[in-house]
PDB file of C-alpha atoms in Angstrom:
ATOM      1  CA  MET A   1      33.560   9.322  10.549  1.00 86.00           C
ATOM      2  CA  ILE A   2      31.693  12.797  10.481  1.00 90.00           C
ATOM      3  CA  THR A   3      29.848  11.887   6.947  1.00 93.00           C
ATOM      4  CA  GLU A   4      28.230   8.430   8.825  1.00 94.00           C
ATOM      5  CA  GLN A   5      27.328  10.502  11.407  1.00 94.00           C
ATOM      6  CA  VAL A   6      25.569  13.195   9.474  1.00 95.00           C
ATOM      7  CA  GLY A   7      24.244  10.663   6.814  1.00 96.00           C
ATOM      8  CA  ASN A   8      22.865   8.101  10.331  1.00 95.00           C
ATOM      9  CA  ARG A   9      21.239  11.579  11.830  1.00 96.00           C
ATOM     10  CA  ILE A  10      19.307  12.351   8.672  1.00 97.00           C
ATOM     11  CA  ARG A  11      18.509   8.913   7.865  1.00 97.00           C
ATOM     12  CA  ALA A  12      17.022   8.583  11.585  1.00 96.00           C
ATOM     13  CA  LEU A  13      14.963  12.360  11.316  1.00 96.00           C
ATOM     14  CA  ARG A  14      13.888  11.043   7.883  1.00 97.00           C
ATOM     15  CA  LYS A  15      12.230   7.998   9.017  1.00 98.00           C
ATOM     16  CA  GLN A  16      11.206   9.264  12.431  1.00 96.00           C
ATOM     17  CA  ARG A  17       8.921  11.800  10.105  1.00 97.00           C
ATOM     18  CA  GLY A  18       7.795   8.979   7.734  1.00 97.00           C
ATOM     19  CA  LEU A  19       9.599  10.415   4.895  1.00 98.00           C
ATOM     20  CA  SER A  20      10.920   8.304   2.009  1.00 98.00           C
ATOM     21  CA  GLN A  21      14.287  10.131   0.629  1.00 97.00           C
ATOM     22  CA  GLU A  22      12.422  10.917  -2.362  1.00 98.00           C
ATOM     23  CA  LYS A  23       9.930  12.847  -0.239  1.00 98.00           C
ATOM     24  CA  LEU A  24      12.528  14.383   1.879  1.00 98.00           C
ATOM     25  CA  ALA A  25      14.519  15.140  -1.410  1.00 98.00           C
ATOM     26  CA  LEU A  26      11.731  17.105  -2.718  1.00 98.00           C
ATOM     27  CA  LYS A  27      10.881  18.737   0.124  1.00 98.00           C
ATOM     28  CA  ALA A  28      14.732  20.029   0.607  1.00 98.00           C
ATOM     29  CA  GLY A  29      15.049  20.770  -3.461  1.00 98.00           C
ATOM     30  CA  ILE A  30      18.178  18.306  -3.860  1.00 97.00           C
ATOM     31  CA  ASP A  31      18.447  14.945  -5.726  1.00 97.00           C
ATOM     32  CA  ARG A  32      17.398  12.299  -3.952  1.00 97.00           C
ATOM     33  CA  THR A  33      20.421  10.384  -5.488  1.00 97.00           C
ATOM     34  CA  TYR A  34      22.672  13.099  -3.673  1.00 97.00           C
ATOM     35  CA  LEU A  35      20.345  12.628  -0.502  1.00 98.00           C
ATOM     36  CA  ALA A  36      21.130   8.987  -1.217  1.00 98.00           C
ATOM     37  CA  GLY A  37      25.069   9.641  -0.834  1.00 98.00           C
ATOM     38  CA  ILE A  38      24.843  11.706   2.188  1.00 97.00           C
ATOM     39  CA  GLU A  39      22.765   9.182   4.242  1.00 97.00           C
ATOM     40  CA  THR A  40      25.372   6.447   3.362  1.00 96.00           C
ATOM     41  CA  GLY A  41      28.624   8.413   4.318  1.00 94.00           C
ATOM     42  CA  LYS A  42      29.820   8.723   0.263  1.00 95.00           C
ATOM     43  CA  ARG A  43      29.040  11.910  -0.196  1.00 94.00           C
ATOM     44  CA  ASN A  44      30.256  15.123   1.794  1.00 94.00           C
ATOM     45  CA  ALA A  45      27.631  17.395   1.999  1.00 94.00           C
ATOM     46  CA  THR A  46      27.803  20.871   1.781  1.00 95.00           C
ATOM     47  CA  LEU A  47      26.304  23.178   4.576  1.00 95.00           C
ATOM     48  CA  LEU A  48      23.943  24.599   2.114  1.00 97.00           C
ATOM     49  CA  SER A  49      22.108  21.047   1.564  1.00 97.00           C
ATOM     50  CA  LEU A  50      23.005  20.318   5.202  1.00 97.00           C
ATOM     51  CA  GLU A  51      20.165  23.732   5.813  1.00 97.00           C
ATOM     52  CA  LYS A  52      17.917  22.772   3.465  1.00 98.00           C
ATOM     53  CA  VAL A  53      17.674  18.844   4.517  1.00 98.00           C
ATOM     54  CA  ALA A  54      17.410  20.682   8.638  1.00 97.00           C
ATOM     55  CA  ILE A  55      15.020  22.733   7.160  1.00 98.00           C
ATOM     56  CA  ALA A  56      12.844  19.817   5.473  1.00 98.00           C
ATOM     57  CA  LEU A  57      12.954  18.113   8.538  1.00 98.00           C
ATOM     58  CA  ASP A  58      11.974  20.973  10.526  1.00 97.00           C
ATOM     59  CA  ILE A  59      14.388  20.856  12.709  1.00 97.00           C
ATOM     60  CA  SER A  60      17.411  23.492  13.257  1.00 96.00           C
ATOM     61  CA  MET A  61      20.642  23.283  12.782  1.00 94.00           C
ATOM     62  CA  ARG A  62      21.480  23.483  16.686  1.00 93.00           C
ATOM     63  CA  ASP A  63      19.600  20.369  17.030  1.00 93.00           C
ATOM     64  CA  PHE A  64      20.494  18.504  13.783  1.00 93.00           C
ATOM     65  CA  PHE A  65      24.211  18.614  14.987  1.00 90.00           C
ATOM     66  CA  ASP A  66      23.423  17.526  18.221  1.00 88.00           C
ATOM     67  CA  PHE A  67      23.847  13.824  17.480  1.00 77.00           C
ATOM     68  CA  GLU A  68      23.625  12.567  20.806  1.00 72.00           C
ATOM     69  CA  LYS A  69      19.813  13.406  21.078  1.00 61.00           C
ATOM     70  CA  ARG A  70      18.248   9.560  19.885  1.00 56.00           C
ATOM     71  CA  SER A  71      15.457  11.127  17.741  1.00 50.00           C
TER      72      SER A  71
END
């Protein structure tokens, strides 16, 4: 399911950068519980929210959605 793929991608990138959910949410300007829901695949994130997360992770949207890359 796409929501789980996106969540797994965010979690992997976040951990790679040594960020907690709280720190990433703060950098992205979104609520930590919303981010947690996205990471678990329980929330359907908006494109705007995903863009904020990608910017906070310092990754392009193109690379963000390249699920084949192992970050």
